[in-house]
Structure formats: C-alpha cells, structure tokens
mmCIF file of C-alpha atoms in Angstrom:
data_model
loop_
_atom_site.group_PDB
_atom_site.id
_atom_site.type_symbol
_atom_site.label_atom_id
_atom_site.label_comp_id
_atom_site.label_asym_id
_atom_site.label_seq_id
_atom_site.Cartn_x
_atom_site.Cartn_y
_atom_site.Cartn_z
ATOM 1 C CA MET A 1 -180.256 -42.853 49.841
ATOM 2 C CA GLU A 2 -182.473 -40.605 47.499
ATOM 3 C CA LYS A 3 -179.407 -39.623 45.694
ATOM 4 C CA ARG A 4 -178.120 -42.974 45.186
ATOM 5 C CA GLU A 5 -181.582 -44.101 43.813
ATOM 6 C CA GLY A 6 -181.800 -41.365 41.643
ATOM 7 C CA GLY A 7 -178.376 -41.844 40.224
ATOM 8 C CA ASN A 8 -179.389 -45.869 39.659
ATOM 9 C CA ARG A 9 -182.357 -44.432 37.772
ATOM 10 C CA ALA A 10 -180.175 -41.998 35.790
ATOM 11 C CA ILE A 11 -177.820 -45.040 34.859
ATOM 12 C CA ASP A 12 -180.613 -47.355 34.013
ATOM 13 C CA GLN A 13 -182.038 -44.822 31.631
ATOM 14 C CA ASN A 14 -178.654 -44.398 29.976
ATOM 15 C CA ALA A 15 -177.991 -48.061 29.824
ATOM 16 C CA GLY A 16 -181.474 -48.541 28.213
ATOM 17 C CA GLN A 17 -180.698 -45.845 25.486
ATOM 18 C CA SER A 18 -177.528 -47.161 24.538
ATOM 19 C CA ILE A 19 -177.501 -51.010 24.776
ATOM 20 C CA MET A 20 -175.009 -52.422 22.656
ATOM 21 C CA PRO A 21 -173.661 -56.083 22.144
ATOM 22 C CA ARG A 22 -170.918 -57.274 24.228
ATOM 23 C CA ARG A 23 -168.839 -57.872 21.120
ATOM 24 C CA ASN A 24 -169.358 -54.504 19.721
ATOM 25 C CA THR A 25 -168.367 -52.925 22.970
ATOM 26 C CA GLY A 26 -164.941 -55.019 22.892
ATOM 27 C CA ASN A 27 -164.479 -53.649 19.509
ATOM 28 C CA LEU A 28 -164.836 -50.229 20.614
ATOM 29 C CA ASN A 29 -162.534 -50.683 23.502
ATOM 30 C CA TYR A 30 -159.819 -52.033 21.129
ATOM 31 C CA LEU A 31 -160.254 -48.944 18.930
ATOM 32 C CA ASN A 32 -159.993 -46.462 21.726
ATOM 33 C CA VAL A 33 -156.941 -47.966 22.915
ATOM 34 C CA ASP A 34 -155.139 -47.938 19.481
ATOM 35 C CA MET A 35 -156.067 -44.412 19.173
ATOM 36 C CA GLN A 36 -154.274 -43.798 22.604
ATOM 37 C CA VAL A 37 -151.105 -45.819 21.751
ATOM 38 C CA ALA A 38 -148.373 -43.765 20.062
ATOM 39 C CA ASN A 39 -145.765 -46.671 19.381
ATOM 40 C CA PRO A 40 -146.432 -48.395 16.181
ATOM 41 C CA SER A 41 -145.178 -51.820 17.471
ATOM 42 C CA GLU A 42 -147.590 -51.613 20.523
ATOM 43 C CA ALA A 43 -150.487 -50.768 17.967
ATOM 44 C CA ALA A 44 -149.496 -53.804 15.819
ATOM 45 C CA ALA A 45 -149.267 -56.156 18.760
ATOM 46 C CA LEU A 46 -152.773 -55.140 20.053
ATOM 47 C CA PHE A 47 -154.283 -55.647 16.262
ATOM 48 C CA ASP A 48 -152.836 -59.063 16.260
ATOM 49 C CA LEU A 49 -154.390 -59.810 19.919
ATOM 50 C CA HIS A 50 -157.755 -58.406 18.445
ATOM 51 C CA GLN A 51 -157.620 -60.615 15.543
ATOM 52 C CA ALA A 52 -156.474 -63.679 17.595
ATOM 53 C CA HIS A 53 -159.517 -63.128 19.785
ATOM 54 C CA HIS A 54 -162.018 -63.295 17.067
ATOM 55 C CA PHE A 55 -160.217 -66.439 15.451
ATOM 56 C CA GLY A 56 -160.747 -68.126 18.638
ATOM 57 C CA GLU A 57 -164.371 -67.369 18.660
ATOM 58 C CA PHE A 58 -164.356 -68.617 15.074
ATOM 59 C CA GLU A 59 -162.878 -72.008 16.186
ATOM 60 C CA HIS A 60 -165.022 -72.325 19.222
ATOM 61 C CA SER A 61 -168.193 -71.879 17.016
ATOM 62 C CA SER A 62 -167.027 -74.619 14.606
ATOM 63 C CA GLU A 63 -166.281 -77.122 17.359
ATOM 64 C CA GLN A 64 -169.802 -76.520 18.741
ATOM 65 C CA HIS A 65 -171.349 -77.209 15.309
ATOM 66 C CA CYS A 66 -169.060 -80.220 14.769
ATOM 67 C CA LYS A 67 -170.501 -81.644 17.959
ATOM 68 C CA GLN A 68 -174.253 -81.538 16.628
ATOM 69 C CA ASP A 69 -175.813 -84.590 15.114
ATOM 70 C CA LEU A 70 -176.110 -84.651 11.276
ATOM 71 C CA PHE A 71 -179.837 -84.672 10.414
ATOM 72 C CA PRO A 72 -181.181 -85.961 13.697
ATOM 73 C CA LYS A 73 -184.700 -86.202 12.657
ATOM 74 C CA TRP A 74 -183.726 -88.433 9.607
ATOM 75 C CA HIS A 75 -182.069 -91.197 11.535
ATOM 76 C CA LEU A 76 -185.404 -93.226 12.238
ATOM 77 C CA PRO A 77 -187.100 -92.736 8.772
ATOM 78 C CA MET A 78 -183.777 -93.777 7.101
ATOM 79 C CA LYS A 79 -183.184 -96.731 9.193
ATOM 80 C CA ILE A 80 -186.637 -98.001 8.593
ATOM 81 C CA ALA A 81 -186.517 -97.155 4.725
ATOM 82 C CA SER A 82 -183.088 -99.159 4.720
ATOM 83 C CA VAL A 83 -184.575 -102.162 6.372
ATOM 84 C CA ILE A 84 -187.758 -102.263 4.262
ATOM 85 C CA SER A 85 -185.955 -101.762 1.086
ATOM 86 C CA LEU A 86 -183.168 -104.535 1.914
ATOM 87 C CA LEU A 87 -185.928 -107.103 2.904
ATOM 88 C CA THR A 88 -187.975 -106.407 -0.087
ATOM 89 C CA PHE A 89 -184.837 -106.675 -2.337
ATOM 90 C CA ILE A 90 -183.887 -110.068 -0.888
ATOM 91 C CA TYR A 91 -187.461 -111.431 -1.219
ATOM 92 C CA THR A 92 -187.714 -110.111 -4.779
ATOM 93 C CA SER A 93 -184.247 -111.295 -5.836
ATOM 94 C CA MET A 94 -185.018 -114.859 -4.595
ATOM 95 C CA ARG A 95 -188.481 -115.041 -6.219
ATOM 96 C CA ASP A 96 -187.596 -113.655 -9.589
ATOM 97 C CA VAL A 97 -183.873 -114.360 -9.947
ATOM 98 C CA ILE A 98 -182.686 -117.218 -7.648
ATOM 99 C CA TYR A 99 -185.772 -119.330 -7.955
ATOM 100 C CA PRO A 100 -185.838 -119.778 -11.859
ATOM 101 C CA PHE A 101 -182.055 -120.276 -11.708
ATOM 102 C CA ILE A 102 -182.478 -123.060 -9.201
ATOM 103 C CA THR A 103 -185.617 -124.719 -10.808
ATOM 104 C CA ARG A 104 -185.198 -124.254 -14.408
ATOM 105 C CA LYS A 105 -181.452 -123.286 -14.853
ATOM 106 C CA GLU A 106 -182.702 -119.848 -16.286
ATOM 107 C CA ASN A 107 -180.241 -117.119 -15.986
ATOM 108 C CA VAL A 108 -182.269 -113.753 -15.378
ATOM 109 C CA PHE A 109 -179.695 -111.996 -13.339
ATOM 110 C CA TYR A 110 -179.993 -109.149 -15.894
ATOM 111 C CA LYS A 111 -183.467 -108.311 -14.028
ATOM 112 C CA ILE A 112 -181.544 -107.063 -10.915
ATOM 113 C CA PRO A 113 -180.619 -103.483 -11.931
ATOM 114 C CA ILE A 114 -184.110 -102.384 -13.233
ATOM 115 C CA LEU A 115 -186.727 -104.858 -12.678
ATOM 116 C CA VAL A 116 -186.052 -106.062 -9.198
ATOM 117 C CA ILE A 117 -184.966 -102.406 -8.025
ATOM 118 C CA ASN A 118 -188.414 -101.091 -9.587
ATOM 119 C CA LYS A 119 -190.162 -103.619 -7.404
ATOM 120 C CA VAL A 120 -188.318 -102.536 -4.347
ATOM 121 C CA LEU A 121 -188.995 -98.801 -4.958
ATOM 122 C CA PRO A 122 -192.974 -98.864 -4.956
ATOM 123 C CA VAL A 123 -192.969 -101.296 -1.887
ATOM 124 C CA THR A 124 -190.785 -99.002 0.117
ATOM 125 C CA SER A 125 -192.817 -95.817 -0.843
ATOM 126 C CA ILE A 126 -196.290 -97.036 -0.057
ATOM 127 C CA THR A 127 -195.155 -98.440 3.233
ATOM 128 C CA LEU A 128 -193.540 -95.326 4.322
ATOM 129 C CA LEU A 129 -196.596 -93.482 3.250
ATOM 130 C CA ALA A 130 -198.687 -95.740 5.501
ATOM 131 C CA LEU A 131 -196.283 -95.217 8.438
ATOM 132 C CA VAL A 132 -197.077 -91.551 8.159
ATOM 133 C CA TYR A 133 -200.747 -91.714 8.722
ATOM 134 C CA LEU A 134 -200.600 -95.059 11.014
ATOM 135 C CA ALA A 135 -198.733 -92.740 13.585
ATOM 136 C CA GLY A 136 -201.697 -90.347 13.725
ATOM 137 C CA ILE A 137 -204.230 -93.254 13.980
ATOM 138 C CA LEU A 138 -202.271 -94.665 16.905
ATOM 139 C CA ALA A 139 -202.040 -91.291 18.659
ATOM 140 C CA ALA A 140 -205.756 -90.885 18.229
ATOM 141 C CA GLY A 141 -206.411 -94.360 19.743
ATOM 142 C CA PHE A 142 -204.001 -93.576 22.564
ATOM 143 C CA GLN A 143 -206.161 -90.395 23.426
ATOM 144 C CA LEU A 144 -209.442 -92.188 23.152
ATOM 145 C CA TYR A 145 -207.940 -95.102 25.423
ATOM 146 C CA PHE A 146 -207.112 -92.816 28.196
ATOM 147 C CA GLY A 147 -209.839 -90.139 27.643
ATOM 148 C CA THR A 148 -207.885 -87.228 27.340
ATOM 149 C CA LYS A 149 -205.538 -85.251 24.890
ATOM 150 C CA TYR A 150 -203.160 -84.119 27.566
ATOM 151 C CA LYS A 151 -201.430 -87.309 28.579
ATOM 152 C CA ARG A 152 -198.162 -87.497 27.200
ATOM 153 C CA PHE A 153 -197.393 -89.940 24.273
ATOM 154 C CA PRO A 154 -194.956 -92.629 24.681
ATOM 155 C CA GLN A 155 -191.246 -91.897 23.815
ATOM 156 C CA TRP A 156 -191.210 -94.218 20.655
ATOM 157 C CA LEU A 157 -194.713 -92.766 19.449
ATOM 158 C CA ASP A 158 -193.738 -89.280 20.274
ATOM 159 C CA ARG A 159 -190.374 -89.865 18.162
ATOM 160 C CA TRP A 160 -192.630 -91.463 15.392
ATOM 161 C CA MET A 161 -195.054 -88.539 15.319
ATOM 162 C CA SER A 162 -192.188 -86.098 15.248
ATOM 163 C CA SER A 163 -190.798 -87.894 12.013
ATOM 164 C CA ARG A 164 -193.635 -87.994 9.879
ATOM 165 C CA LYS A 165 -192.651 -85.414 7.631
ATOM 166 C CA GLN A 166 -189.291 -87.188 6.727
ATOM 167 C CA PHE A 167 -191.344 -90.455 6.259
ATOM 168 C CA GLY A 168 -193.498 -88.658 3.768
ATOM 169 C CA LEU A 169 -190.480 -86.946 1.913
ATOM 170 C CA LEU A 170 -188.864 -90.474 1.685
ATOM 171 C CA SER A 171 -192.006 -91.798 0.442
ATOM 172 C CA PHE A 172 -192.227 -89.246 -2.337
ATOM 173 C CA PHE A 173 -188.520 -89.647 -3.163
ATOM 174 C CA PHE A 174 -189.070 -93.553 -3.800
ATOM 175 C CA ALA A 175 -192.337 -92.845 -5.793
ATOM 176 C CA THR A 176 -190.298 -90.636 -8.110
ATOM 177 C CA LEU A 177 -187.480 -93.063 -8.631
ATOM 178 C CA HIS A 178 -190.241 -95.683 -9.249
ATOM 179 C CA ALA A 179 -191.814 -93.394 -11.916
ATOM 180 C CA CYS A 180 -188.217 -92.749 -13.548
ATOM 181 C CA TYR A 181 -187.551 -96.499 -13.547
ATOM 182 C CA SER A 182 -190.854 -97.552 -15.087
ATOM 183 C CA LEU A 183 -190.368 -94.851 -17.893
ATOM 184 C CA CYS A 184 -187.051 -96.521 -18.879
ATOM 185 C CA TYR A 185 -188.438 -99.949 -19.553
ATOM 186 C CA PRO A 186 -188.759 -99.532 -23.411
ATOM 187 C CA MET A 187 -185.079 -98.292 -23.411
ATOM 188 C CA ARG A 188 -183.596 -101.539 -22.143
ATOM 189 C CA ARG A 189 -181.896 -103.904 -24.610
ATOM 190 C CA SER A 190 -183.762 -106.969 -23.087
ATOM 191 C CA TYR A 191 -186.955 -105.436 -23.754
ATOM 192 C CA ARG A 192 -186.344 -104.803 -27.450
ATOM 193 C CA TYR A 193 -185.146 -108.470 -27.767
ATOM 194 C CA LYS A 194 -188.601 -109.603 -26.089
ATOM 195 C CA LEU A 195 -190.449 -107.317 -28.223
ATOM 196 C CA LEU A 196 -188.928 -108.981 -31.356
ATOM 197 C CA THR A 197 -189.414 -112.439 -30.021
ATOM 198 C CA TRP A 198 -193.246 -111.633 -29.496
ATOM 199 C CA ALA A 199 -193.643 -110.547 -32.718
ATOM 200 C CA PHE A 200 -192.127 -113.469 -34.244
ATOM 201 C CA GLN A 201 -194.462 -115.706 -32.355
ATOM 202 C CA GLN A 202 -197.366 -113.700 -33.497
ATOM 203 C CA VAL A 203 -196.403 -113.996 -37.032
ATOM 204 C CA LYS A 204 -195.669 -117.745 -36.508
ATOM 205 C CA GLN A 205 -198.970 -118.202 -35.060
ATOM 206 C CA LYS A 206 -200.512 -116.214 -37.952
ATOM 207 C CA LYS A 207 -202.180 -113.737 -35.418
ATOM 208 C CA GLU A 208 -203.194 -110.477 -37.203
ATOM 209 C CA ASN A 209 -204.222 -108.858 -33.913
ATOM 210 C CA ALA A 210 -202.738 -109.162 -30.340
ATOM 211 C CA TRP A 211 -205.042 -107.107 -28.779
ATOM 212 C CA ILE A 212 -206.205 -108.398 -25.267
ATOM 213 C CA GLU A 213 -208.966 -106.085 -23.734
ATOM 214 C CA HIS A 214 -208.616 -106.520 -20.209
ATOM 215 C CA ASP A 215 -204.908 -106.132 -20.314
ATOM 216 C CA VAL A 216 -205.341 -102.829 -22.295
ATOM 217 C CA TRP A 217 -207.844 -101.491 -19.566
ATOM 218 C CA ARG A 218 -205.519 -102.749 -16.766
ATOM 219 C CA MET A 219 -202.433 -100.770 -18.079
ATOM 220 C CA GLU A 220 -204.614 -97.646 -18.819
ATOM 221 C CA ILE A 221 -206.216 -97.490 -15.189
ATOM 222 C CA TYR A 222 -202.887 -98.508 -13.666
ATOM 223 C CA VAL A 223 -200.883 -95.688 -15.155
ATOM 224 C CA SER A 224 -203.453 -93.064 -14.675
ATOM 225 C CA LEU A 225 -203.650 -93.974 -11.003
ATOM 226 C CA GLY A 226 -200.015 -93.694 -10.543
ATOM 227 C CA ILE A 227 -199.685 -90.290 -12.253
ATOM 228 C CA LEU A 228 -202.523 -88.976 -9.834
ATOM 229 C CA GLY A 229 -200.918 -90.505 -6.649
ATOM 230 C CA LEU A 230 -197.589 -89.178 -7.742
ATOM 231 C CA ALA A 231 -198.815 -85.732 -8.379
ATOM 232 C CA LEU A 232 -200.731 -85.646 -4.972
ATOM 233 C CA LEU A 233 -197.414 -86.891 -3.309
ATOM 234 C CA ALA A 234 -195.682 -83.944 -5.006
ATOM 235 C CA LEU A 235 -198.206 -81.691 -3.506
ATOM 236 C CA LEU A 236 -197.672 -82.939 -0.046
ATOM 237 C CA ALA A 237 -193.816 -82.637 -0.503
ATOM 238 C CA ILE A 238 -194.301 -78.904 -1.711
ATOM 239 C CA THR A 239 -196.387 -77.848 1.277
ATOM 240 C CA SER A 240 -194.003 -79.287 3.608
ATOM 241 C CA ILE A 241 -191.445 -76.640 2.662
ATOM 242 C CA PRO A 242 -191.299 -74.253 5.574
ATOM 243 C CA SER A 243 -191.693 -71.231 3.353
ATOM 244 C CA VAL A 244 -194.976 -72.841 1.573
ATOM 245 C CA SER A 245 -196.325 -74.128 5.044
ATOM 246 C CA HIS A 246 -195.958 -70.567 6.628
ATOM 247 C CA SER A 247 -197.822 -69.029 3.882
ATOM 248 C CA LEU A 248 -200.939 -71.250 4.368
ATOM 249 C CA THR A 249 -203.327 -71.066 7.263
ATOM 250 C CA TRP A 250 -203.599 -73.874 9.799
ATOM 251 C CA ARG A 251 -206.896 -75.119 8.175
ATOM 252 C CA GLU A 252 -205.228 -75.045 4.648
ATOM 253 C CA PHE A 253 -202.237 -76.848 5.748
ATOM 254 C CA HIS A 254 -204.320 -79.511 7.758
ATOM 255 C CA TYR A 255 -206.590 -79.982 4.964
ATOM 256 C CA ILE A 256 -203.764 -80.664 2.356
ATOM 257 C CA GLN A 257 -201.720 -82.986 4.658
ATOM 258 C CA SER A 258 -204.463 -84.814 6.098
ATOM 259 C CA LYS A 259 -207.341 -85.213 3.497
ATOM 260 C CA MET A 260 -205.025 -85.038 0.351
ATOM 261 C CA GLY A 261 -202.602 -87.400 2.070
ATOM 262 C CA TYR A 262 -205.235 -90.206 2.777
ATOM 263 C CA LEU A 263 -206.295 -89.632 -0.731
ATOM 264 C CA ALA A 264 -202.929 -90.175 -2.275
ATOM 265 C CA LEU A 265 -202.576 -93.280 0.074
ATOM 266 C CA LEU A 266 -205.774 -94.801 -1.351
ATOM 267 C CA LEU A 267 -204.720 -93.900 -5.133
ATOM 268 C CA CYS A 268 -201.297 -95.597 -4.602
ATOM 269 C CA THR A 269 -203.066 -98.661 -3.011
ATOM 270 C CA VAL A 270 -205.638 -98.908 -5.841
ATOM 271 C CA HIS A 271 -202.533 -98.513 -8.278
ATOM 272 C CA ALA A 272 -201.056 -101.517 -6.868
ATOM 273 C CA LEU A 273 -204.083 -103.518 -6.793
ATOM 274 C CA VAL A 274 -204.758 -102.676 -10.435
ATOM 275 C CA PHE A 275 -201.307 -103.514 -11.443
ATOM 276 C CA ALA A 276 -201.702 -107.021 -9.860
ATOM 277 C CA TRP A 277 -205.193 -107.324 -11.540
ATOM 278 C CA ASN A 278 -206.051 -111.175 -11.231
ATOM 279 C CA LYS A 279 -202.679 -112.206 -10.014
ATOM 280 C CA TRP A 280 -204.047 -112.275 -6.417
ATOM 281 C CA VAL A 281 -206.165 -115.507 -7.114
ATOM 282 C CA ASP A 282 -203.402 -116.984 -9.464
ATOM 283 C CA ALA A 283 -201.955 -119.953 -7.815
ATOM 284 C CA ASN A 284 -198.926 -119.833 -10.119
ATOM 285 C CA GLN A 285 -197.883 -116.472 -8.290
ATOM 286 C CA PHE A 286 -197.352 -118.249 -5.038
ATOM 287 C CA ILE A 287 -194.330 -120.194 -6.021
ATOM 288 C CA TRP A 288 -193.094 -121.030 -2.330
ATOM 289 C CA VAL A 289 -196.429 -122.245 -1.555
ATOM 290 C CA LYS A 290 -196.909 -124.135 -4.718
ATOM 291 C CA GLY A 291 -193.631 -125.822 -4.354
ATOM 292 C CA THR A 292 -194.440 -126.941 -0.896
ATOM 293 C CA VAL A 293 -197.785 -128.069 -1.757
ATOM 294 C CA HIS A 294 -196.489 -129.980 -4.758
ATOM 295 C CA SER A 295 -193.674 -131.574 -2.770
ATOM 296 C CA ARG A 296 -196.307 -132.689 -0.119
ATOM 297 C CA GLY A 297 -198.399 -134.058 -2.750
ATOM 298 C CA LEU A 298 -195.561 -136.137 -4.115
ATOM 299 C CA ALA A 299 -194.791 -137.645 -0.717
ATOM 300 C CA ASP A 300 -198.248 -138.470 -0.074
ATOM 301 C CA ILE A 301 -198.169 -140.578 -3.633
ATOM 302 C CA ASN A 302 -195.032 -142.046 -2.730
ATOM 303 C CA SER A 303 -196.158 -143.092 0.608
#
C-alpha cells in the first residue's frame, strides 16, 4: 500500500509538471506513429486521417456557432424601436400628408422621405432613452415595495434591465440620424422654392425686415439644446464600449451612465418643448380634435 501510494504521488507530480492539452497530446501521438512507420503509403494514410480529424472538429464548431442566436440581447430593443417607429410614421403621415390631401386636395407627399422621417426619428430616440431609465425606476420601486434588494425581479423586468445598454445605443443611433436629416433641410429643392416664395411675398408686401424676435430665440435655444443633448448621448455611447468602461472605476461609470444620462434626457425633453414653443396651446395643431369639435358644432346648428 505504501509503495502504491508513493507511486501515485510520483505520477501526480509528473502529471502536474507536464500537463498538456488533449489535442496537443494527440498531435504528438500522430507524430510518433509517423516516425515509426517505414512505408510511405501508410504515412500518407495517417496524414490524411490526421487532417480529417481536425477538419471534423472545425465542422462541429461551425455547427455549434450556427445554432447560436444572432444578437440575442438586441431582439427586444429592436422590436420595440420598430413598433414605435411604425406607429409614429403612420400618425405623422396621416396628419401631415393624408389629412391635407383629403381636406384641401393638397399634394404634399414629397414630405415623406425627409420631413416625415425626421419627425419619426426624434420621437423614437427620446422614447427609447426614457425606457432606459424607466426600467431602473421600476426596479427601485419594486425593491422598496418588498423592502429588500435580494428578491428576484420578474422575468419581464429582468430582461428589460439587461437590455438597457441596447436601448441607449439605439437611442443614440436615432438621434444621430435626426441630426443628419436636420442638416439636410437647406439642401432640399422644395425648401429653395419655398424660400423664393417667402422672399417674393415679402417684396410684394413691401417689408424690408422679416425679423421675428421670438422665432429667432426659439431656434437658437432649440439648436443649442439639441447639440448638447447629442453630445451627452455620444458620451454615454462611448462609455458603453467594453474597453472604455473597463478603464473606468465603478463610481466613474455609474456617475456618467446615471447622472449624465438623466441630464441628457432632460436636455432632449426641453429641446422638444422649445421646438414646439407655443404650439402646445395652439388649437390649429390639434387637427383631429378640431375637426371633431367643428363637426359637432355644425350638427348642433343644423339641429
């Protein structure tokens, strides 16, 4: 028994000193067999067997990779972004294109490629950004309700929380597209025609100065807030890169993703409010409600 135990210890020590991968050991065995074979035909057959063995491993690995899902964490954010974009596009098209065509026989379908799409992009972007931080607020409320942070989140909330990075990156993507589309406004031929029409109307009305003070302030503030909001979104996107996030401490990463994220959401919200300016209280903007009220008024008069 003592000799057997001593032999086992010696084997364990030798095994610990010369641990090799299983695949490399097989390679050495193949090489040793090739060295002992004197017949060239047998050596060629063993070489073909060796190549077929590794080719089979490669095929097996490829099959495993093919069975994996493609971007699994992006499924939920992409679906929600697609639904929001589609609903916003339908509503904006009906409001800005279909409604004028039906009521005034005005053909403004040229607005769809740029103007309508550029209204869909900011709505989708700010909604996705709000969903990023709404998940954290719901999770905090869940913990406060149960009085502990160790209770497991529901499956839908846990999936939502794990997809916040993807929601944020999609929000930045839509915001960047919104900025690019906005910069293309002066390049449109329709804008140039409208600019000539406005200039002709100004000359016809004998106006030397078309300066509107509140409109100038609105555009200046609106553009400035949009640039600041996009810059903060870019900062959030950069810090989401693994190589950048690993170089930051947890306090630094949490400060950027939390404090700067809420600031970006606030700036984007104010950006939208300033763009609307006084349109929130303008009854002409609520075309569907206005049409309903107008039809009811006519019905009351006829009755």
